[in-house]
Coordinates of C-alpha atoms in Angstrom, one line a residue:
X1 CA -0.6 17.0 11.2
X2 CA -3.6 18.7 9.7
X3 CA -6.4 15.0 9.4
X4 CA -7.4 11.2 10.7
X5 CA -4.4 10.5 9.5
X6 CA -2.9 11.2 12.7
X7 CA -5.3 8.9 13.9
X8 CA -4.4 5.9 11.8
X9 CA -0.9 5.9 12.6
X10 CA -1.7 6.0 16.4
X11 CA -4.2 2.5 16.0
X12 CA -1.6 1.3 14.1
X13 CA 1.0 1.6 17.6
X14 CA -1.3 0.3 19.7
X15 CA -2.4 -2.3 17.2
X16 CA 0.9 -4.1 17.2
X17 CA 1.5 -3.0 21.1
X18 CA -1.2 -5.1 22.2
X19 CA 0.0 -7.9 20.1
X20 CA 3.5 -8.1 22.1
X21 CA 1.7 -8.0 25.7
X22 CA -0.4 -10.9 24.6
X23 CA 2.2 -13.8 26.1
X24 CA 1.3 -14.7 30.1
X25 CA 3.0 -13.0 32.6
X26 CA 5.4 -16.4 34.0
X27 CA 9.3 -16.4 34.5
X28 CA 10.6 -18.3 31.8
X29 CA 14.2 -20.0 32.7
X30 CA 15.2 -20.2 29.3
X31 CA 15.4 -16.0 29.3
X32 CA 18.9 -14.9 27.2
X33 CA 21.3 -13.3 29.1
X34 CA 21.0 -10.0 29.9
X35 CA 16.7 -9.5 30.1
X36 CA 15.6 -9.2 33.6
X37 CA 14.4 -12.3 35.6
X38 CA 10.2 -11.3 35.1
X39 CA 10.3 -10.8 31.6
X40 CA 6.6 -11.4 30.2
X41 CA 7.8 -14.5 28.5
X42 CA 6.0 -17.7 28.7
X43 CA 8.0 -21.1 30.0
X44 CA 7.8 -22.9 26.7
X45 CA 9.9 -22.2 23.4
X46 CA 6.8 -21.7 20.8
X47 CA 6.0 -19.1 23.8
X48 CA 9.4 -17.6 23.7
X49 CA 9.6 -17.6 20.4
X50 CA 6.6 -15.9 19.3
X51 CA 7.0 -13.2 21.8
X52 CA 10.7 -12.4 20.1
X53 CA 8.8 -12.2 17.2
X54 CA 6.7 -9.5 18.8
X55 CA 9.7 -7.2 20.0
X56 CA 10.6 -7.4 16.1
X57 CA 7.4 -6.6 14.7
X58 CA 7.3 -3.8 18.0
X59 CA 10.2 -2.7 16.1
X60 CA 9.7 -2.6 12.6
X61 CA 6.8 -0.4 13.6
X62 CA 7.9 2.6 14.9
X63 CA 10.0 2.3 11.8
X64 CA 6.7 3.0 9.7
X65 CA 5.4 5.4 12.0
X66 CA 7.8 7.8 12.0
X67 CA 8.4 7.1 8.4
X68 CA 4.5 7.9 8.1
X69 CA 5.4 10.9 9.8
X70 CA 7.8 12.4 8.5
X71 CA 5.7 11.8 5.1
X72 CA 2.9 13.8 6.9
X73 CA 5.0 16.6 9.0
X74 CA 7.4 17.1 6.1
X75 CA 10.3 16.5 8.9
X76 CA 13.1 14.5 8.9
X77 CA 12.9 10.8 10.4
X78 CA 14.2 10.4 13.3
X79 CA 14.8 6.6 13.4
X80 CA 18.0 5.4 11.0
X81 CA 17.9 2.4 9.2
X82 CA 21.6 2.0 10.3
X83 CA 20.6 1.7 13.7
X84 CA 17.8 -1.4 13.4
X85 CA 20.8 -4.2 13.8
X86 CA 17.7 -6.8 14.4
X87 CA 16.7 -9.4 11.9
X88 CA 13.4 -9.8 9.6
X89 CA 10.8 -10.2 11.6
X90 CA 9.5 -13.9 11.0
X91 CA 7.2 -14.7 8.4
X92 CA 3.5 -14.4 8.6
X93 CA 1.6 -17.2 8.4
X94 CA 3.7 -18.0 11.5
X95 CA 2.2 -15.4 13.6
X96 CA -1.5 -17.6 12.7
X97 CA -0.2 -21.2 13.0
X98 CA -3.1 -23.1 14.8
X99 CA -1.1 -25.9 16.8
X100 CA 2.9 -25.9 17.4
X101 CA 3.0 -28.5 15.2
X102 CA 1.9 -26.6 12.4
X103 CA 4.0 -23.9 13.7
X104 CA 7.2 -26.2 13.5
X105 CA 6.6 -27.3 10.6
X106 CA 6.4 -24.0 8.3
X107 CA 9.6 -23.0 10.3
X108 CA 11.5 -25.9 8.6
X109 CA 10.3 -23.8 5.2
X110 CA 11.3 -20.2 6.9
X111 CA 14.5 -18.9 5.1
X112 CA 17.5 -19.8 7.1
X113 CA 18.7 -16.2 6.0
X114 CA 16.2 -14.4 8.4
X115 CA 17.9 -14.9 11.1
X116 CA 21.4 -14.2 10.1
X117 CA 21.4 -10.8 8.3
X118 CA 20.7 -8.5 10.3
X119 CA 18.2 -5.0 8.3
X120 CA 21.1 -2.3 8.9
X121 CA 23.0 -4.8 6.6
X122 CA 20.3 -5.5 4.1
X123 CA 19.4 -2.0 3.4
X124 CA 23.2 -0.8 3.1
X125 CA 23.1 -3.6 0.6
X126 CA 20.2 -2.1 -1.0
X127 CA 21.6 1.4 -2.0
X128 CA 25.3 -0.1 -2.5
X129 CA 25.0 0.3 -6.5
X130 CA 28.0 -2.3 -6.5
X131 CA 26.5 -4.5 -5.7
X132 CA 22.6 -4.3 -5.3
X133 CA 22.1 -5.7 -8.7
X134 CA 23.1 -9.3 -7.6
X135 CA 21.2 -9.3 -4.2
X136 CA 21.1 -13.5 -2.9
X137 CA 17.4 -12.8 -0.7
X138 CA 14.1 -13.6 -1.7
X139 CA 11.8 -10.9 0.6
X140 CA 8.1 -10.2 1.7
X141 CA 6.3 -7.8 1.0
X142 CA 6.2 -6.7 4.2
X143 CA 10.1 -6.2 3.4
X144 CA 10.0 -4.0 0.7
X145 CA 7.7 -2.1 2.6
X146 CA 10.3 -1.9 5.7
X147 CA 12.7 -1.6 3.0
X148 CA 10.5 2.1 1.4
X149 CA 10.5 3.0 4.8
X150 CA 13.9 3.3 5.8
X151 CA 14.3 5.3 2.1
X152 CA 13.1 8.1 4.0
X153 CA 15.7 9.8 5.6
X154 CA 17.9 9.9 2.7
X155 CA 15.1 10.7 0.3
X156 CA 14.2 13.3 2.6
X157 CA 17.3 15.1 2.6
X158 CA 17.9 14.5 -0.9
X159 CA 14.4 15.9 -1.8
X160 CA 14.8 19.4 1.2
X161 CA 18.2 20.1 -0.7
X162 CA 17.1 20.2 -4.5
X163 CA 14.1 22.0 -3.8
X164 CA 15.4 24.9 -1.7
X165 CA 18.0 27.0 -2.7
X166 CA 19.2 27.7 1.1
X167 CA 23.0 26.4 -0.8
X168 CA 22.6 28.8 -3.4
X169 CA 25.7 30.5 -1.8
X170 CA 27.9 28.3 -1.3
X171 CA 31.1 28.0 -3.4
X172 CA 30.8 24.6 -3.1
X173 CA 27.5 22.9 -5.8
X174 CA 27.0 19.8 -4.7
X175 CA 24.5 19.6 -7.6
X176 CA 21.7 18.3 -5.7
X177 CA 19.7 17.1 -8.8
X178 CA 22.5 14.0 -9.2
X179 CA 21.4 12.9 -5.7
X180 CA 17.4 13.1 -6.9
X181 CA 18.5 10.9 -10.0
X182 CA 20.8 8.4 -7.8
X183 CA 17.5 8.1 -5.0
X184 CA 15.1 7.6 -8.4
X185 CA 17.7 4.8 -9.6
X186 CA 17.0 3.1 -6.1
X187 CA 13.4 3.4 -6.3
X188 CA 13.3 1.9 -9.8
X189 CA 15.9 -0.9 -8.1
X190 CA 13.9 -2.2 -5.1
X191 CA 10.1 -1.2 -7.5
X192 CA 11.3 -4.2 -10.3
X193 CA 12.9 -6.3 -7.6
X194 CA 9.8 -6.0 -5.3
X195 CA 7.5 -6.5 -8.9
X196 CA 10.0 -9.2 -9.4
X197 CA 9.2 -11.1 -6.7
X198 CA 5.9 -10.4 -4.9
X199 CA 4.2 -9.3 -7.8
X200 CA 2.8 -6.3 -6.1
X201 CA 0.9 -4.2 -8.9
X202 CA 0.1 -6.9 -10.5
X203 CA -1.8 -8.0 -7.7
X204 CA -3.1 -5.5 -6.7
X205 CA -5.0 -4.4 -9.2
X206 CA -5.7 -7.9 -10.3
X207 CA -7.6 -7.9 -7.0
X208 CA -5.2 -11.4 -6.5
X209 CA -4.6 -12.4 -2.7
X210 CA -1.4 -14.4 -3.4
X211 CA 0.4 -13.5 -0.3
X212 CA -0.5 -13.1 3.5
X213 CA 1.0 -9.3 3.7
X214 CA -1.2 -8.3 0.8
X215 CA -3.0 -5.7 3.5
X216 CA -0.2 -4.3 2.7
X217 CA -0.1 -4.0 -1.2
X218 CA -2.1 0.0 -1.4
X219 CA 0.2 0.9 1.9
X220 CA 3.5 0.4 -0.7
X221 CA 2.6 1.1 -3.4
X222 CA 0.9 4.7 -2.4
X223 CA 4.5 5.2 -0.3
X224 CA 6.5 3.9 -3.5
X225 CA 5.1 7.0 -5.1
X226 CA 4.5 8.7 -2.1
X227 CA 8.1 8.9 -2.2
X228 CA 8.8 9.6 -6.1
X229 CA 6.6 12.7 -6.1
X230 CA 8.4 13.8 -3.4
X231 CA 11.8 13.7 -5.0
X232 CA 10.3 15.2 -8.1
X233 CA 8.3 18.4 -6.5
X234 CA 8.7 21.3 -4.3
X235 CA 5.9 21.3 -2.5
X236 CA 6.0 24.1 0.2
X237 CA 7.1 26.4 -3.4
X238 CA 3.8 24.9 -5.1
X239 CA 1.2 25.7 -1.9
X240 CA 2.9 29.0 -1.6
X241 CA 5.2 28.8 1.0
X242 CA 8.3 29.8 -0.6
X243 CA 11.0 26.7 -0.8
X244 CA 13.8 28.0 2.4
X245 CA 13.1 30.5 4.9
X246 CA 14.9 33.5 2.6
X247 CA 11.6 32.7 0.1
X248 CA 8.7 33.4 2.8
X249 CA 6.4 35.0 1.0
X250 CA 6.1 39.4 2.2
X251 CA 10.3 39.3 2.2
X252 CA 12.3 41.2 0.2
X253 CA 12.8 39.4 -3.5
X254 CA 10.5 36.6 -2.7
X255 CA 8.0 36.4 -5.4
X256 CA 9.4 37.4 -7.9
X257 CA 12.5 34.5 -7.0
X258 CA 9.6 31.6 -6.0
X259 CA 7.7 32.5 -10.0
X260 CA 11.2 32.0 -11.6
X261 CA 11.8 28.6 -9.6
X262 CA 8.6 27.9 -10.2
X263 CA 8.7 28.3 -13.8
X264 CA 11.7 26.5 -14.4
X265 CA 9.7 23.4 -12.4
X266 CA 6.7 23.9 -14.6
X267 CA 8.6 23.2 -17.7
X268 CA 11.5 20.1 -16.5
X269 CA 10.9 16.8 -16.8
X270 CA 10.5 16.7 -13.4
X271 CA 7.1 18.0 -13.3
X272 CA 5.6 15.6 -15.7
X273 CA 7.2 13.0 -13.3
X274 CA 5.3 14.4 -10.2
X275 CA 2.2 14.2 -12.1
X276 CA 2.7 11.3 -13.4
X277 CA 3.6 9.9 -9.9
X278 CA 0.3 12.1 -8.3
X279 CA -1.9 9.6 -10.8
X280 CA -0.6 6.7 -9.7
X281 CA -1.6 7.4 -6.3
X282 CA -4.9 8.6 -7.4
X283 CA -5.5 5.2 -9.2
X284 CA -4.3 3.1 -5.8
X285 CA -7.2 6.0 -3.6
X286 CA -9.9 5.8 -6.1
X287 CA -9.6 1.8 -6.4
X288 CA -9.3 2.0 -2.6
X289 CA -12.9 4.2 -2.1
X290 CA -14.4 1.4 -4.9
X291 CA -13.7 -1.7 -2.9
X292 CA -16.2 -2.1 0.1
X293 CA -13.6 -5.0 1.3
X294 CA -10.7 -2.2 1.3
X295 CA -12.9 0.0 4.2
X296 CA -11.1 -0.9 7.2
X297 CA -7.9 -0.9 4.9
X298 CA -8.9 2.3 4.1
X299 CA -9.1 3.5 7.1
X300 CA -5.9 2.4 8.4
X301 CA -3.9 4.2 5.7
X302 CA -2.5 6.9 6.7
X303 CA -1.1 8.1 3.2
X304 CA -3.7 7.1 1.6
X305 CA -6.0 11.3 1.8
X306 CA -2.2 12.5 2.4
X307 CA -1.1 11.3 -0.5
X308 CA -5.0 12.9 -1.5
X309 CA -4.0 16.0 -1.7
X310 CA 0.0 16.1 -1.8
X311 CA -1.3 14.9 -6.2
X312 CA -3.9 17.6 -6.2
X313 CA -1.2 20.6 -5.3
X314 CA 0.9 19.0 -7.9
X315 CA -1.8 17.9 -10.7
X316 CA -3.9 21.6 -10.5
X317 CA -0.2 23.5 -9.9
X318 CA 1.3 21.8 -13.2
X319 CA -2.2 22.3 -15.6
X320 CA -2.9 25.4 -14.6
X321 CA 0.9 27.0 -16.0
X322 CA 0.6 25.2 -18.6
X323 CA -1.0 25.6 -22.4
X324 CA -0.8 22.3 -24.3
X325 CA -4.0 21.4 -25.9
X326 CA -5.5 22.7 -29.4
X327 CA -7.6 25.2 -27.7
X328 CA -5.0 26.6 -25.0
X329 CA -2.5 27.0 -28.0
X330 CA -5.0 28.2 -30.8
X331 CA -4.7 24.9 -32.8
X332 CA -8.7 24.2 -33.4
X333 CA -10.9 21.7 -31.8
X334 CA -9.7 18.2 -29.8
X335 CA -6.0 17.4 -30.2
X336 CA -5.7 14.3 -32.0
X337 CA -6.1 10.6 -29.8
X338 CA -2.6 9.8 -31.0
X339 CA -1.4 12.5 -28.9
X340 CA -2.6 11.1 -25.8
X341 CA -0.7 9.8 -22.8
X342 CA -3.1 8.1 -21.0
X343 CA -1.4 8.6 -17.3
X344 CA -4.1 6.0 -15.4
X345 CA -3.8 3.1 -18.1
X346 CA -0.4 3.6 -19.5
X347 CA 2.2 0.6 -18.9
X348 CA 5.2 2.2 -17.3
X349 CA 7.8 1.6 -20.1
X350 CA 5.1 3.0 -23.2
X351 CA 7.1 5.0 -25.5
X352 CA 4.8 7.4 -25.7
X353 CA 4.9 7.8 -21.9
X354 CA 8.5 8.6 -22.0
X355 CA 8.5 10.9 -24.4
X356 CA 6.2 13.1 -22.2
X357 CA 8.0 12.2 -19.4
X358 CA 11.1 13.4 -20.3
X359 CA 10.2 15.5 -23.3
X360 CA 6.4 16.6 -22.7
X361 CA 5.7 15.3 -26.3
X362 CA 2.3 14.5 -26.2
X363 CA -0.7 15.8 -24.3
X364 CA -1.2 14.7 -20.5
X365 CA -5.1 12.6 -19.8
X366 CA -6.4 12.6 -16.9
X367 CA -8.6 9.3 -17.2
X368 CA -11.3 9.8 -14.5
X369 CA -12.0 12.9 -16.6
X370 CA -11.0 12.2 -19.8
X371 CA -9.5 15.3 -20.3
X372 CA -6.3 16.8 -20.9
X373 CA -3.8 17.9 -17.8
X374 CA -4.1 21.7 -19.0
X375 CA -5.0 25.3 -18.1
X376 CA -8.8 25.2 -20.2
X377 CA -9.4 22.2 -17.7
X378 CA -7.8 23.4 -14.2
X379 CA -11.8 23.9 -13.0
X380 CA -12.3 20.7 -14.1
X381 CA -9.3 18.9 -12.3
X382 CA -10.0 21.1 -9.1
X383 CA -13.7 20.0 -8.9
X384 CA -12.9 16.8 -9.5
X385 CA -9.9 16.6 -6.3
X386 CA -12.4 18.3 -4.1
X387 CA -15.2 16.4 -4.4
X388 CA -12.7 13.6 -3.8
X389 CA -11.2 15.2 -1.0
X390 CA -15.0 16.0 0.7
X391 CA -14.4 12.8 2.9
X392 CA -11.2 14.5 5.3
X393 CA -12.9 17.8 5.7
X394 CA -9.3 19.2 7.2
X395 CA -7.6 18.4 3.9
X396 CA -10.4 19.6 1.6
X397 CA -10.1 23.0 3.4
X398 CA -6.4 22.5 3.1
X399 CA -6.8 22.5 -0.9
X400 CA -9.2 25.1 -1.1
X401 CA -6.9 27.3 0.8
X402 CA -4.3 26.4 -1.8
X403 CA -6.5 26.8 -4.8
X404 CA -7.1 29.8 -3.8
X405 CA -3.7 31.3 -4.0
X406 CA -3.0 29.4 -6.9
X407 CA -3.1 32.4 -9.1
X408 CA -0.9 34.1 -7.0
X409 CA 2.4 31.6 -7.8

């Protein structure tokens, strides 16, 4: 891992690990069958329930750390949701109850299904095309975040196949683009439910803190867009590493093949969808940079700088190979404002944005610069990203190396 995201992940693990060791070292006669006699659990039912919640939290923290590491180092996740046959963690309020009476009241208001349903089956149902539109449970922000983490194994596998020519010689065509569409629909529905039940995007950008899990908000939003970005952008190819072992730089025919695949991506809707998701990641990171109260949250967000770096690579790759504005196409001075698609401020279902993503109609505008995402503005865009990445030296160095090789792709 190239930068301090590793530190952020380790800090999160240590924080949760510390929580699990809080109960006093007392023998408990209420231990379930099979638990060691000397387990470090308090004697009261309250302490027992609290400790059980700590262990559930630790298990889900492992899932989260595994998902973050998968994104940061581009390796498949080691933990699969099918292995997590435990109920969801208790709501955050139960962790912070000031007394046993308050905790007892909160427990009565806790949805009974949270203790009965197993996480693996919840995710299974969410990915089932037949039943996913009629899921009966109401989930919290952290539940939705855990769901996104559990999706990473399928997304990694789909992205790897979609952006690689490893299987080109197989007789059977697995149609990897169909799998991208399938996972994109999973993400879209998950986001729709997340917004319906938690108003995550709305609350975050309006600085509303209705949920006790709100600190997870920016991480969940970045994770969602990061997942969509890797589905639609061949990041290894964009960084000049080739799409697979056969296309490494310097191998026979690799340069021509990589340029052809790169050109095909630039001209497709997948590139524009990736650029839009990159803009949404940058929007969150910029919002966190500007918010003094989120300094700690930003330091513990392992995907913020990584997402910013991947976004910079996607946006600059697209801009460098795109001539869309009147200046580049020879149409005279600046284009009509009606042709602009504002990536940062336009609603997701805006007709102009949809036409741009699907058909390339219009001109994408990079909000912070009020400049088109186009070849003539590549220097301006690169400088803006270099300034944003200056907070993390290693990320800045990696981006400079990408810029040095940009003209060779």
